[in-house]
Each structure stands twice: as C-alpha cells, then as structure tokens.
C-alpha cells in the first residue's frame, strides 16, 4: 500500500475496470483513469466478443465504451475518467463536440479527450464554454500546450493537457523535456491548465514526472505494479533524469522556447507529425474491432 502519496495524482492508463480495481487494491488509491480507442479495443470483453465472431456495430462499440467507463467511474477519485472522442483527420470540431457532449453525460466525473489539432482545439473552446471538462491529448510540443492554454482561457473547470513522453522517446527525442518545458511555460499563466504526464513507459518516466511536479500522471498498470514491487520509490531531492531510450541511446534534448500565452490560440504553430500519426493509429485500432467482426 502506498503510505506516502506523491502530490501528483495517479491515473491508470487502460480500458479494463478489473485492472483498475486490481491497481486500486495494490496502491490503496487511484485518482483517475485515462482511456483511448486503442486501449478500449484491447478490453478483454471486447476482445472476447471479436474472438467469438460477434459483430460489433459502431453503436455497439459506443455502448461497450460507455459500459466500461461507467464501471470505472465509481472506482476512481477526483481526477475523473478521460473518454476520447472518435476522430479521424477530417472530423470537424462540431462533430467532436457533439460526441463530447454525449460522452460527458455518461458519468459524473468525465473529462473529454480531444486531439491537439486545430479542430480539436476548436472543440475544446466550445466545450469549456459549456462546462464540459476537457483533456487535450496527443500533445507533443510546447506550442501545442501554449495553444491549449490560450484556447481554454476562462475555463471554470481545470483543463488537462497530456504530453506523450514515450512516443517522443521512441523517435529519439527526450519526451520528458516537453513536460519540463510546458511546466516552465505555465509558470507565467493562471494555473487553469494541469499537466498530465502520459505515455509513461517506465519507472524513470514516473519518478521524473513526480520530480517535475506535474499535477497528474497516467500510468499503465504494469508500471504501477513495478512501482509497488519496488516499494514505491520517490525521487530524491537531487534526482536527475537520465535521458536514454529503450536501447540505451542518448535522447535528443528538446529546447525551451519563450512563448507568450496571451496570444490568440490560432497563432501557435501546433503542427506535429506524431499528433497526426496518433490519430491514424487510434482510428485503425478502433476500426479493427469493427472489421474483424463477422
Ligand atoms: C494517454 O492518455 C494515453 O492513453 C497514453 O498515455 C498513450 O500511451 P502510449 O504511447 O503508451 O500508447
């Protein structure tokens, strides 16, 4: 059991209520949960349906998603459950927002995930006006986080932004630098955007997120299990993160940029290859559950 909890809220990154329950028993607490189309596609019940040749229509897939988040919702604490809209590269803000509004009504503690794209940011702008809580996902750059800040300014609810650490590491760049740079940039802000460290692949990512004082971190069960079996280590005062990739290669630093958070959000350069690739992967994983059904 976790006796000395970090300031950072701990979320489970997954799509299976039983797994969330298991982690809660192990840690004694779970503050929240993030889901995404790839994780939902891996849900054991959905996998079982597909394996038994059961057909899943898009309505059934949505019903399954709702059942999963409704089962997770009461297990977790005040960081809520993040639910991702189904969006491809052509989905408009209006389409995303309409899904977001519907999903937001599924549970009392929902956060709606939109991608850090132009349309995703427009959907976020609409959402915060209607007090629909948002989690801006697939964030890979400081500029994207700057745009999230500017697009959601005035939100009455905390807004989450999710920088994806592991996927930047995967291509040889230091993902932790992006988290650090966003935290530094937000020091000049009003605190309405909370940083949620995502795509956490190992204990060093987790400890470094704690050391950077991120408000939240979403972590796969297997990393949390490793943290528990290692007796819940915390970063020492002089903790330094070793920016090395999975094969031991030194990761390329990502430099800090001076960005004015008071600029209109449309003026930030939000393009990032990994955001588009991430959307395409979510679409493919979502469709695979529909396609493989008989
Ligand atoms: C965050 O909300 C995402 O679900 C997640 O952290 C993605 O991690 P991955 O890069 O390991 O898929």
XYZ file of C-alpha atoms and ligand atoms in Angstrom:
306
model
C 0.000 0.000 0.000
C 1.108 3.488 -0.787
C 1.532 5.267 2.547
C 3.330 8.427 1.460
C 1.461 9.551 -1.613
C 3.033 11.926 -4.144
C 1.491 15.339 -4.834
C 0.961 14.151 -8.407
C -2.398 12.464 -8.939
C -2.122 8.902 -10.210
C -4.336 7.772 -13.077
C -4.488 4.311 -14.609
C -3.877 4.291 -18.356
C -6.092 1.459 -19.558
C -9.500 0.217 -20.629
C -10.391 -2.568 -18.222
C -12.319 -1.931 -14.960
C -10.927 -5.153 -13.390
C -7.404 -3.893 -13.951
C -8.257 -0.547 -12.344
C -9.687 -2.372 -9.344
C -6.544 -4.517 -9.078
C -4.337 -1.412 -9.106
C -6.539 0.250 -6.504
C -6.114 -2.747 -4.196
C -2.370 -2.643 -4.708
C -1.926 1.104 -4.173
C -4.851 1.775 -1.851
C -5.977 4.554 -4.183
C -6.468 5.505 -7.810
C -7.146 9.183 -8.523
C -8.408 8.744 -12.051
C -8.279 6.910 -15.352
C -7.484 7.648 -18.954
C -8.809 5.601 -21.851
C -8.327 5.854 -25.599
C -9.603 3.938 -28.656
C -6.564 1.615 -28.706
C -6.962 0.744 -25.025
C -10.713 0.176 -25.398
C -10.063 -2.135 -28.368
C -7.879 -4.225 -26.010
C -10.611 -4.527 -23.347
C -10.962 -8.272 -22.548
C -14.735 -8.366 -23.114
C -14.462 -6.627 -26.478
C -11.626 -8.978 -27.453
C -13.729 -11.958 -26.404
C -16.681 -10.789 -28.489
C -14.454 -10.402 -31.501
C -12.808 -13.791 -30.950
C -16.212 -15.467 -30.791
C -17.066 -13.918 -34.150
C -19.595 -11.487 -32.697
C -20.238 -8.488 -34.833
C -19.734 -5.022 -33.307
C -21.523 -2.164 -34.979
C -20.274 1.345 -34.245
C -23.310 1.810 -31.966
C -22.402 -1.381 -30.081
C -18.801 -0.234 -29.791
C -20.028 3.027 -28.296
C -22.313 1.131 -25.889
C -19.363 -1.029 -24.817
C -17.224 2.075 -24.272
C -19.980 3.595 -22.136
C -20.309 0.408 -20.054
C -16.547 0.340 -19.474
C -16.312 3.962 -18.287
C -19.445 3.555 -16.167
C -17.767 0.626 -14.407
C -14.531 2.573 -13.884
C -16.145 5.849 -12.816
C -17.044 4.908 -9.199
C -13.669 3.205 -8.610
C -11.563 6.315 -9.148
C -11.095 9.611 -7.316
C -11.467 13.247 -8.266
C -9.177 13.217 -11.316
C -12.069 11.576 -13.173
C -12.220 9.344 -16.215
C -10.967 10.630 -19.553
C -13.067 9.482 -22.516
C -11.796 10.010 -26.052
C -13.974 11.066 -28.965
C -13.671 9.074 -32.192
C -11.942 11.428 -34.590
C -10.039 10.988 -37.811
C -8.086 13.686 -39.632
C -11.274 15.031 -41.244
C -13.546 15.152 -38.196
C -14.806 18.673 -37.583
C -14.894 20.467 -34.249
C -18.682 20.410 -34.313
C -18.685 16.618 -34.773
C -16.166 16.167 -31.959
C -18.085 18.461 -29.638
C -21.364 16.685 -30.296
C -19.753 13.348 -29.326
C -18.050 15.026 -26.379
C -21.318 16.392 -25.007
C -22.938 12.957 -25.252
C -19.985 11.172 -23.606
C -19.773 13.806 -20.870
C -23.287 12.789 -19.760
C -22.264 9.111 -19.378
C -20.699 9.604 -15.936
C -20.475 12.427 -13.376
C -16.659 12.630 -13.443
C -15.896 12.666 -17.178
C -13.121 14.531 -18.980
C -13.430 14.570 -22.757
C -10.308 13.931 -24.801
C -9.783 15.902 -27.984
C -6.591 15.828 -30.058
C -4.219 18.831 -30.116
C -5.254 19.801 -33.645
C -6.972 22.907 -34.969
C -10.377 21.165 -34.879
C -9.655 19.593 -31.506
C -8.817 22.999 -30.069
C -11.996 24.482 -31.523
C -13.954 21.645 -29.913
C -12.205 22.403 -26.602
C -13.094 26.069 -26.901
C -16.777 25.139 -27.369
C -16.623 22.582 -24.547
C -15.230 24.834 -21.842
C -17.941 27.401 -22.603
C -20.493 24.671 -21.840
C -18.547 23.477 -18.773
C -17.659 20.180 -20.444
C -14.282 19.259 -18.879
C -11.514 18.519 -21.372
C -8.251 16.607 -21.599
C -6.212 17.668 -24.637
C -4.453 14.574 -25.860
C -1.696 13.675 -28.336
C 0.346 16.693 -27.224
C 3.950 16.560 -28.410
C 5.121 20.158 -28.274
C 5.283 23.240 -26.121
C 3.460 25.169 -28.850
C 0.505 22.784 -28.701
C 0.354 23.247 -24.922
C 0.508 27.032 -25.426
C -2.463 26.808 -27.790
C -4.369 24.644 -25.273
C -3.813 27.299 -22.627
C -4.974 30.134 -24.885
C -7.983 28.254 -26.343
C -9.363 27.304 -22.924
C -8.625 30.523 -21.040
C -11.501 31.435 -18.752
C -12.498 27.802 -18.178
C -14.301 27.357 -14.887
C -13.038 23.778 -14.673
C -9.432 22.563 -14.695
C -8.269 21.674 -18.197
C -5.803 18.794 -18.707
C -3.078 18.687 -21.317
C -1.402 15.337 -21.959
C 2.177 15.433 -23.261
C 3.090 11.949 -24.573
C 6.569 11.191 -23.254
C 7.219 7.646 -24.522
C 6.259 8.299 -28.131
C 8.804 11.149 -28.357
C 11.434 8.881 -26.782
C 10.554 6.247 -29.402
C 11.845 8.546 -32.112
C 14.982 9.526 -30.222
C 13.781 12.796 -28.644
C 13.630 13.455 -24.916
C 9.899 13.410 -24.141
C 10.484 14.468 -20.548
C 11.888 17.767 -21.893
C 8.473 18.623 -23.341
C 6.847 18.071 -19.947
C 9.523 20.217 -18.300
C 9.175 22.979 -20.900
C 5.376 23.071 -20.559
C 5.609 23.265 -16.766
C 8.109 26.138 -17.068
C 5.943 27.992 -19.605
C 2.822 27.609 -17.469
C 4.552 29.343 -14.556
C 3.630 32.553 -16.404
C -0.013 31.507 -16.585
C -3.101 31.461 -14.382
C -2.940 27.753 -13.489
C -6.119 26.705 -15.294
C -4.298 24.006 -17.319
C -2.992 20.973 -15.430
C -0.185 18.913 -16.916
C -0.934 15.188 -17.191
C 2.207 13.178 -17.970
C 1.190 10.499 -20.496
C 2.771 7.689 -22.494
C 4.747 6.782 -19.380
C 6.703 3.640 -20.151
C 8.915 3.005 -17.128
C 9.705 3.967 -13.550
C 12.158 6.718 -14.506
C 9.424 8.461 -16.506
C 7.191 8.240 -13.452
C 9.803 9.488 -10.967
C 10.775 12.282 -13.255
C 7.110 13.326 -13.598
C 6.948 13.484 -9.789
C 10.177 15.498 -9.694
C 8.725 17.971 -12.206
C 5.635 18.335 -10.016
C 3.181 17.517 -12.757
C -0.360 17.742 -11.471
C -1.262 14.286 -12.836
C 0.354 11.253 -14.426
C -1.390 8.453 -16.297
C 0.418 5.190 -15.926
C -0.075 1.662 -17.329
C -0.875 -0.970 -14.683
C 2.381 -2.799 -15.318
C 4.458 0.304 -14.459
C 2.382 0.872 -11.311
C 2.891 -2.775 -10.383
C 6.640 -2.329 -10.826
C 6.477 0.810 -8.655
C 4.656 -1.192 -5.961
C 7.055 -4.157 -6.032
C 9.960 -1.678 -5.796
C 8.268 -0.329 -2.616
C 7.048 2.954 -4.103
C 10.344 4.838 -4.578
C 10.127 8.643 -4.789
C 12.649 10.937 -6.483
C 15.377 12.160 -4.134
C 15.971 15.939 -3.852
C 18.956 15.666 -6.192
C 17.115 13.383 -8.637
C 18.423 13.701 -12.171
C 16.706 12.057 -15.079
C 18.875 10.015 -17.429
C 17.519 10.755 -20.878
C 18.175 7.419 -22.527
C 15.916 5.455 -24.833
C 14.860 1.807 -24.696
C 18.110 0.717 -26.373
C 20.301 2.835 -24.134
C 20.783 5.557 -26.765
C 21.060 9.163 -25.549
C 17.855 11.072 -26.338
C 17.984 14.391 -28.175
C 17.142 17.360 -25.928
C 14.115 19.488 -26.849
C 14.959 23.144 -26.139
C 12.673 25.556 -24.258
C 11.003 28.342 -26.266
C 9.812 31.705 -24.965
C 6.117 31.749 -25.889
C 3.550 34.378 -24.987
C 0.495 32.620 -23.541
C -1.668 35.673 -24.192
C -1.501 35.279 -27.964
C -4.623 34.045 -29.811
C -4.505 30.229 -29.856
C -4.694 30.165 -33.657
C -1.286 31.866 -33.855
C 0.611 28.934 -32.251
C 2.325 26.511 -34.607
C 0.533 23.364 -33.477
C 1.582 21.039 -36.301
C 3.242 17.821 -35.154
C 3.731 14.633 -37.132
C 3.128 12.435 -34.087
C -0.292 14.002 -33.462
C -1.469 13.026 -36.958
C 0.118 9.581 -36.650
C -1.513 9.113 -33.242
C -4.958 9.942 -34.661
C -4.425 7.485 -37.517
C -3.385 4.735 -35.093
C -6.472 5.324 -32.902
C -8.692 5.167 -35.988
C -7.025 1.924 -37.145
C -7.376 0.268 -33.725
C -10.993 1.383 -33.433
C -11.812 0.101 -36.927
C -10.036 -3.192 -36.355
C -12.590 -4.112 -33.717
C -15.373 -3.450 -36.209
C -13.672 -5.031 -39.221
C -12.654 -8.285 -37.613
C -16.240 -8.954 -36.573
C -18.169 -11.310 -38.836
C -2.908 8.960 -22.579
O -3.975 9.430 -22.270
C -2.719 7.819 -23.478
O -3.751 6.901 -23.284
C -1.436 7.038 -23.272
O -0.651 7.557 -22.253
C -0.728 6.652 -24.514
O 0.430 5.914 -24.240
P 1.221 5.053 -25.302
O 2.130 5.954 -26.058
O 1.999 4.066 -24.489
O 0.199 4.428 -26.206
